[in-house]
PDB file of C-alpha atoms in Angstrom:
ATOM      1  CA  UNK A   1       9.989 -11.076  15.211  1.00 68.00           C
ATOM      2  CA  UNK A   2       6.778  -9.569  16.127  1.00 76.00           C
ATOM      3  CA  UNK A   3       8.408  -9.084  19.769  1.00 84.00           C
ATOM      4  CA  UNK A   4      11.420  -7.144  18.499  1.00 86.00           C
ATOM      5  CA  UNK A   5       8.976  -5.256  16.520  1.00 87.00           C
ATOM      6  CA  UNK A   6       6.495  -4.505  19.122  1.00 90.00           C
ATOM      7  CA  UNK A   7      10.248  -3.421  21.303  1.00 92.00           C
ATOM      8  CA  UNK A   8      10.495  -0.499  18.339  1.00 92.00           C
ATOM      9  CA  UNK A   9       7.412   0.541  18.435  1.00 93.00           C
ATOM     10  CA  UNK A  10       8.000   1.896  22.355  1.00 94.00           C
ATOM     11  CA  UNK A  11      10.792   2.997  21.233  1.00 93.00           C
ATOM     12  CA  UNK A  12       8.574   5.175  19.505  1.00 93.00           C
ATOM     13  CA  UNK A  13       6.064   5.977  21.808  1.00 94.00           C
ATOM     14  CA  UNK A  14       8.442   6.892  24.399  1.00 93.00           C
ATOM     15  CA  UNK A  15      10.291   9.278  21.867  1.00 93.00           C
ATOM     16  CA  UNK A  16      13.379   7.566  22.003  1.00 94.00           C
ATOM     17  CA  UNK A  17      13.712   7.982  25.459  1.00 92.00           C
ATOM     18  CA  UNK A  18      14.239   4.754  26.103  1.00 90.00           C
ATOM     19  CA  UNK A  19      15.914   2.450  23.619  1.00 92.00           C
ATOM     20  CA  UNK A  20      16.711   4.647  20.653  1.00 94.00           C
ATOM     21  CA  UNK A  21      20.369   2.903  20.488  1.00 93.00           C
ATOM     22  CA  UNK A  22      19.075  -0.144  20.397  1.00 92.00           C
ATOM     23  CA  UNK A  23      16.353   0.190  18.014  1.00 92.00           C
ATOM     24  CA  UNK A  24      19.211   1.732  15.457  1.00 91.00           C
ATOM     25  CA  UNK A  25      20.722  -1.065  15.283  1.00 90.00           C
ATOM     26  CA  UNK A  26      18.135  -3.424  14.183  1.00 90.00           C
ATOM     27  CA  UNK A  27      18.486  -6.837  12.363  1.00 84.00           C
ATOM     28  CA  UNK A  28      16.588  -8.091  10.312  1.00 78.00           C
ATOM     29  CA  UNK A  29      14.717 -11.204  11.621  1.00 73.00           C
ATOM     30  CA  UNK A  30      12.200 -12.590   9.260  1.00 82.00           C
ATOM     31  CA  UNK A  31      10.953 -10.344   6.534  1.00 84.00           C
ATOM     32  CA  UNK A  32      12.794  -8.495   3.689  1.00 86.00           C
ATOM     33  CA  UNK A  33      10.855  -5.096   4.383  1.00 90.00           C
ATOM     34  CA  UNK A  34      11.634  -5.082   8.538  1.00 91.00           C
ATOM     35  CA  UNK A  35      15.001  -2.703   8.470  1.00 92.00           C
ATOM     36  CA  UNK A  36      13.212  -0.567   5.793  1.00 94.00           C
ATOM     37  CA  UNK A  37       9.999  -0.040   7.825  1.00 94.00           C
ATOM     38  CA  UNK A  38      11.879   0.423  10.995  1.00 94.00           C
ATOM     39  CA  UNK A  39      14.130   3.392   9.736  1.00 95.00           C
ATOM     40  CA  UNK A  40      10.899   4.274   8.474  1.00 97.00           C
ATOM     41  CA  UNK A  41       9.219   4.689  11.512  1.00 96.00           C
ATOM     42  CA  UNK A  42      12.279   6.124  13.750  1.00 97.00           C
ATOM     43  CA  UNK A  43      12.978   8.874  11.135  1.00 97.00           C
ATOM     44  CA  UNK A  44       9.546   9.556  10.935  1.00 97.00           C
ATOM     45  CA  UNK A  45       9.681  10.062  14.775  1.00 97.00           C
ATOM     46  CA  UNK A  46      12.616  12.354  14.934  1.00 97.00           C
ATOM     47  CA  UNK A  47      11.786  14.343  12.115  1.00 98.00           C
ATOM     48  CA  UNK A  48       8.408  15.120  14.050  1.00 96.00           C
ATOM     49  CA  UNK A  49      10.059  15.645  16.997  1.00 96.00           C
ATOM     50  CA  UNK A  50      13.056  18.571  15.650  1.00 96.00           C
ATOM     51  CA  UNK A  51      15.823  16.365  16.393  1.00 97.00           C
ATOM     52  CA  UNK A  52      19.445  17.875  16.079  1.00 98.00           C
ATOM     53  CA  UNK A  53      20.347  16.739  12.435  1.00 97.00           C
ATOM     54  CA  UNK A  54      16.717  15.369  11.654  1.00 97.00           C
ATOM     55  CA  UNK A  55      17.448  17.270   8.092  1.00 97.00           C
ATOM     56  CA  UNK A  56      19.379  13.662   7.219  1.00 96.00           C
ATOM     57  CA  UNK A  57      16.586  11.867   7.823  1.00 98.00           C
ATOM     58  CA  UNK A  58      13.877  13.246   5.908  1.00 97.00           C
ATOM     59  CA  UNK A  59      12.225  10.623   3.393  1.00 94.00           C
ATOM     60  CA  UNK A  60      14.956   8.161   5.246  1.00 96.00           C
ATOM     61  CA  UNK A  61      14.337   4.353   4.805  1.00 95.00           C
ATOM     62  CA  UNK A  62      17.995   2.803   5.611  1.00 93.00           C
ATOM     63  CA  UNK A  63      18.975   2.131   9.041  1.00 94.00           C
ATOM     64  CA  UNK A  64      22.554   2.925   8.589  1.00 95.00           C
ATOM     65  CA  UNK A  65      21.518   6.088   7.619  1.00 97.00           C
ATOM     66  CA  UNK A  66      19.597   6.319  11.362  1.00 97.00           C
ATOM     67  CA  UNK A  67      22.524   4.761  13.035  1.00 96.00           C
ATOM     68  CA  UNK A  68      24.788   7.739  11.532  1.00 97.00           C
ATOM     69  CA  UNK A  69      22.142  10.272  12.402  1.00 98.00           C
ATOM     70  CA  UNK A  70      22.328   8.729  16.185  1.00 97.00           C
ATOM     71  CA  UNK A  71      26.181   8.536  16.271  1.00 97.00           C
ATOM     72  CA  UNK A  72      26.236  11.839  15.287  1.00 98.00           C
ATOM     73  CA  UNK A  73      23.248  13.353  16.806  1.00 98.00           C
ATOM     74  CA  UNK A  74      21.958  10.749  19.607  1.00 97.00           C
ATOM     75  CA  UNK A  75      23.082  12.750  22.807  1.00 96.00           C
ATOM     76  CA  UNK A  76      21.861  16.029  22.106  1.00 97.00           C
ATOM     77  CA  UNK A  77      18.857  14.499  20.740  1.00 97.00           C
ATOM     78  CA  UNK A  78      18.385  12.538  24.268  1.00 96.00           C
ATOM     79  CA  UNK A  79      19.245  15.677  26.445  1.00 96.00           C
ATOM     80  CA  UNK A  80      17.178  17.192  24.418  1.00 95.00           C
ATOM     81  CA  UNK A  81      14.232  14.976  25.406  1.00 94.00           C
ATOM     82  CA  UNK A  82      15.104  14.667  28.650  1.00 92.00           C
ATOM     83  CA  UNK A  83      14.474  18.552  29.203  1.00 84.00           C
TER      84      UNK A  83
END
């Protein structure tokens, strides 16, 4: 757990740049508040950052709500990035 954990959290630091897919689609390994905290942190990140469609994920604590914010919005957010 704390690995996959740790695996978000560069997920963060890199600004999605290198994982984001993965890290939306997240299971829950050990504790009841893991998925929560995780679309916690990711929305948190992508609000901060002006992502395309970030509007969705304001105040977001669901994952599938961060999985349909990537589906929809995951490209232009990475070319975005990658600029």
């Amino acid at each position: 757990m704390a690995l996959q954990l740790a695996a978000v959290r560069v997920v963060i630091e890199t600004r999605g740049a290198h994982g984001l897919k993965w890290a939306t689609e997240y299971q829950q390994s050990e504790y009841w508040w893991e998925e929560e905290t995780v679309a916690w942190w990711l929305s948190q990140m992508l609000v901060s950052e002006q992502a395309p469609g970030a509007d969705m994920l304001i105040n977001c604590r669901d994952l599938e709500t961060v999985a349909q914010w990537y589906q929809q919005h995951g490209t232009d957010y990475l070319e975005q990035i990658a600029n």
